[in-house]
Tab-separated table of C-alpha atoms in Angstrom:
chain	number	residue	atom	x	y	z
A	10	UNK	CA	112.435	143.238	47.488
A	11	UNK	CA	114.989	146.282	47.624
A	12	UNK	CA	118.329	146.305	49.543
A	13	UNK	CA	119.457	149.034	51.774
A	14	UNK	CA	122.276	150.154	53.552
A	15	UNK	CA	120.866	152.355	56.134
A	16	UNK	CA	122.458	154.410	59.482
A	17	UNK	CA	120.084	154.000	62.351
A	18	UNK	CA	119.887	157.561	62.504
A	19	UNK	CA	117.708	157.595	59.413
A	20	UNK	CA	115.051	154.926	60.481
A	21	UNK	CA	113.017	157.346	61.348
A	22	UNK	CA	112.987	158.995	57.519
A	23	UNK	CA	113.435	155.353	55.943
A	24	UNK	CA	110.934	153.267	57.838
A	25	UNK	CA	107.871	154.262	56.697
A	26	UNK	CA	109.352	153.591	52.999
A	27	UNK	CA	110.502	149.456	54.028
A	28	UNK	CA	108.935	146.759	52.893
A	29	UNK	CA	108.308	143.041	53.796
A	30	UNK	CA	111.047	141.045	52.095
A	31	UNK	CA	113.442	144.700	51.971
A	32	UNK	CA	116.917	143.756	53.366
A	33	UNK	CA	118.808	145.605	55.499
A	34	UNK	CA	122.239	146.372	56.408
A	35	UNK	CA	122.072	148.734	59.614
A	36	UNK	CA	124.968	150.834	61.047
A	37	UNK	CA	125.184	153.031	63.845
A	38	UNK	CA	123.641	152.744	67.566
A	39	UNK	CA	120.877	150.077	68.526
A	40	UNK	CA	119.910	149.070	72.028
A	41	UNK	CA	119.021	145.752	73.490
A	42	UNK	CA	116.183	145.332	75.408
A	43	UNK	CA	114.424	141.980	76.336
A	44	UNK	CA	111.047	141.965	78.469
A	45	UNK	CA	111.924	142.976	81.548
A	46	UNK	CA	113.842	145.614	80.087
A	47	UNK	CA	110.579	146.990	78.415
A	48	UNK	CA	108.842	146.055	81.527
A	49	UNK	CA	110.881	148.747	83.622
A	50	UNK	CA	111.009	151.100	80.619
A	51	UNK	CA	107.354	151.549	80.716
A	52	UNK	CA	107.300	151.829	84.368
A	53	UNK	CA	109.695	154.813	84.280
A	54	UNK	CA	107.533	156.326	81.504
A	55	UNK	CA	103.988	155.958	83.980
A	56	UNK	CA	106.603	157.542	86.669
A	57	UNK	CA	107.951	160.010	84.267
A	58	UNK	CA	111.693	159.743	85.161
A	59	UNK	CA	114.180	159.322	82.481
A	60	UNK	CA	114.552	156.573	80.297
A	61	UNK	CA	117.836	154.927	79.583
A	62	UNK	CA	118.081	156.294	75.996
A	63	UNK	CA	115.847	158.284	74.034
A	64	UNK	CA	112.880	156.545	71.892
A	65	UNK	CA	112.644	158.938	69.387
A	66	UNK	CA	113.733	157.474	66.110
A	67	UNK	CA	115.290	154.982	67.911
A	68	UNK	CA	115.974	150.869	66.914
A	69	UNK	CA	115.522	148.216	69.594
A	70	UNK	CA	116.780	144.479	69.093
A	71	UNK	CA	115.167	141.943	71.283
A	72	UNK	CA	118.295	139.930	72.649
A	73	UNK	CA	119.973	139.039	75.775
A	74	UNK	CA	123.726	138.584	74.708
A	75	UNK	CA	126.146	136.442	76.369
A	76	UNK	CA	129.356	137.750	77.729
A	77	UNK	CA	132.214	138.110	75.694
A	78	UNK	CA	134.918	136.009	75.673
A	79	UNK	CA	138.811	137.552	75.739
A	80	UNK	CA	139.354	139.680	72.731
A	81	UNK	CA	135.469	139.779	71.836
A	82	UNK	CA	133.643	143.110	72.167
A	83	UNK	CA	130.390	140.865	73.054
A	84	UNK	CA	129.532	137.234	73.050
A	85	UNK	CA	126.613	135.501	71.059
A	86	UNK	CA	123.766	137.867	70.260
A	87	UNK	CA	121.156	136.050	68.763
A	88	UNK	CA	117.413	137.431	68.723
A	89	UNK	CA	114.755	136.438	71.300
A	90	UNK	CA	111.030	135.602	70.456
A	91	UNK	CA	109.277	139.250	69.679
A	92	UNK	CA	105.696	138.273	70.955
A	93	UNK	CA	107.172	138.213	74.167
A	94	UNK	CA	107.254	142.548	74.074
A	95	UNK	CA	104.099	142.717	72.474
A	96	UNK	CA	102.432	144.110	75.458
A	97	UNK	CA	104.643	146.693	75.718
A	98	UNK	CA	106.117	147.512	71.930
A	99	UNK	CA	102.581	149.895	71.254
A	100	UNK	CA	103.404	152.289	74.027
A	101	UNK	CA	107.373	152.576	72.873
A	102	UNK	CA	106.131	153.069	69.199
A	103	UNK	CA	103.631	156.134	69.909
A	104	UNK	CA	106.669	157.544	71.749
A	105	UNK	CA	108.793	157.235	68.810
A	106	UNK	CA	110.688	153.999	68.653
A	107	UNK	CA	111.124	153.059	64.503
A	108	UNK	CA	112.592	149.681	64.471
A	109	UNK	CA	112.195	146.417	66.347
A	110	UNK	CA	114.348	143.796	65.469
A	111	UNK	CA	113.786	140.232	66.880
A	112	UNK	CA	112.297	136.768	65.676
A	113	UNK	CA	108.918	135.663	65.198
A	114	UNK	CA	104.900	137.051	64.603
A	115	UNK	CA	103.711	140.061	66.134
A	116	UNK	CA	100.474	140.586	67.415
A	117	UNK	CA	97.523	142.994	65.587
A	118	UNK	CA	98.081	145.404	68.719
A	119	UNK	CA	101.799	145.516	67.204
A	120	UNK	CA	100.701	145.591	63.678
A	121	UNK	CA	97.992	148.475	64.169
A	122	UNK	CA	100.701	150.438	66.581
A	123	UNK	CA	103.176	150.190	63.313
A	124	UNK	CA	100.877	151.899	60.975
A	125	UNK	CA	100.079	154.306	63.648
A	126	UNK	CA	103.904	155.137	64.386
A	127	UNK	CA	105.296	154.335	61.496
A	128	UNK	CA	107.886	151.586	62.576
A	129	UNK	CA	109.407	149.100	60.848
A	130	UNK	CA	109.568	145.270	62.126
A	131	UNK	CA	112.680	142.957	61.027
A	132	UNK	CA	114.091	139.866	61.914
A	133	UNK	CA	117.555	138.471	62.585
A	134	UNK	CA	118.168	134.720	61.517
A	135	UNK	CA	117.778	132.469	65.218
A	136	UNK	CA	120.613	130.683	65.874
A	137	UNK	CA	123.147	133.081	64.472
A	138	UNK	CA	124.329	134.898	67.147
A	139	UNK	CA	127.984	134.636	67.003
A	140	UNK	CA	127.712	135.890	63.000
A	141	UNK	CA	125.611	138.847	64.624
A	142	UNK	CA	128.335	139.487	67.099
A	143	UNK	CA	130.568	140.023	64.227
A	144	UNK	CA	128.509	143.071	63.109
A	145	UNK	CA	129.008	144.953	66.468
A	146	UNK	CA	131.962	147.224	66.867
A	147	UNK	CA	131.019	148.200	70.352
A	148	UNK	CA	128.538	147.115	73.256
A	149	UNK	CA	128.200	149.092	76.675
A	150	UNK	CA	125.415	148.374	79.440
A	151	UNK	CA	123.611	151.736	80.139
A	152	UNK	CA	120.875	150.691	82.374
A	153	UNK	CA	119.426	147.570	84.580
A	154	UNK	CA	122.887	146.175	84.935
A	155	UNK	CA	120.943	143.772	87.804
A	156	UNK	CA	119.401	141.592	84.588
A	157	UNK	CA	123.141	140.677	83.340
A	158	UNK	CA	122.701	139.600	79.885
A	159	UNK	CA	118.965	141.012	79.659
A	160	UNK	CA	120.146	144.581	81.159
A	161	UNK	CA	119.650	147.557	78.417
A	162	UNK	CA	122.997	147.742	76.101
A	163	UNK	CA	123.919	150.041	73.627
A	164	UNK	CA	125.597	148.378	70.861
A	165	UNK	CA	127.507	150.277	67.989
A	166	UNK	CA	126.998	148.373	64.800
A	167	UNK	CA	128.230	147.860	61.482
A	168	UNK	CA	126.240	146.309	58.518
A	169	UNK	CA	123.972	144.521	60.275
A	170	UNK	CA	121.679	142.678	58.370
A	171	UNK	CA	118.079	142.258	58.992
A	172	UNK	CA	115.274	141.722	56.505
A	173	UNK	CA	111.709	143.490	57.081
A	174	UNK	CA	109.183	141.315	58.166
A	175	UNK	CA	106.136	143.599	58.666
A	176	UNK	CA	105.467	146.807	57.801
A	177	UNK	CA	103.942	149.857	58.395
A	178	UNK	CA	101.735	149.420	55.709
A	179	UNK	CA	100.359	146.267	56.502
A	180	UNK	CA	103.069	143.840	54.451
A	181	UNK	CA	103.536	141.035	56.782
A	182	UNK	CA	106.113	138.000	55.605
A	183	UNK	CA	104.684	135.570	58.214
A	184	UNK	CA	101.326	136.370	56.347
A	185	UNK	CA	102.599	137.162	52.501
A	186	UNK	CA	105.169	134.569	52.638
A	187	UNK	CA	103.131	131.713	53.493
A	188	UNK	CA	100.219	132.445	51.337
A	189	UNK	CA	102.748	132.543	48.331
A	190	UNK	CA	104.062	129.411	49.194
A	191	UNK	CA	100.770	127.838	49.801
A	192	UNK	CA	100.189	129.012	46.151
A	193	UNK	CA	103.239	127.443	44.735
């Protein structure tokens, strides 16, 4: 297990390198983007208008934050349950997205898409969301402002921490993990 402290605008250099178990201290730009955020950003790619921010090397966390509060740039950000983009994750992967961050097992469509793309999966603790909020300097709603907290944001972030859960070369902690502790 290595530690990193990485800008998001090397993911795209650094992913293929991660490993399950690798922490991760991210700065720089990630999005938000919950289903029905991927949902219309797959429609506007089979329609071929623009997307609300480019894929290419480009880190997605699965979360709907809550407003903020006075004197808060956003409110509670906690992850949302990853499975629930897996029908959709594969086609933003071969178009260049590098990091998903979210909670919970990914499907072998995921998986194989990763190894394909090479993207990185990691997770952010459940229940956490107001320590996560500390991490983000700014937040800014780009695109399907009519899903309030699930609309696309672009948050500007500062060592946020995330540890790799699967791979692009097949490491999976879901899978790893529990056979080690099965072993133990």
């Amino acid at each position: 297990m290595a530690h990193y402290e990485l800008h998001t605008d090397q993911l795209a250099d650094y992913a293929p390198r991660l490993r399950a178990g690798d922490v991760v201290y991210l700065t720089g730009t990630v999005y938000t983007a919950r289903d029905a955020a991927h949902k219309r950003i797959t429609e506007a790619m089979d329609a071929g208008t623009p997307l609300p921010f480019p894929l290419e090397g480009a880190a997605i966390y699965y979360a709907g934050p809550t407003p903020a509060k006075p004197g808060q740039v956003i409110g509670s950000v906690g992850p949302t349950t990853s499975g629930r983009m897996d029908p959709y994750a594969p086609r933003l992967m071969d178009a260049g997205l590098k990091c998903m961050i979210g909670k919970g097992v990914r499907s072998q469509a995921v998986a194989d898409a990763m190894a394909r793309s090479g993207c990185v999966y990691m997770v952010a603790i459940g229940g956490a969301g107001a320590v996560k909020a500390a991490s983000i300097c700014s937040a800014e709603v780009i695109a399907y402002e009519d899903l309030g907290c699930e609309s696309v944001k672009r948050l500007t972030v500062e060592h946020f921490h995330a540890i790799v859960a699967m791979d692009c070369a097949g490491g999976s902690l879901y899978r790893d993990g529990a056979a080690a502790y099965r072993r133990s």
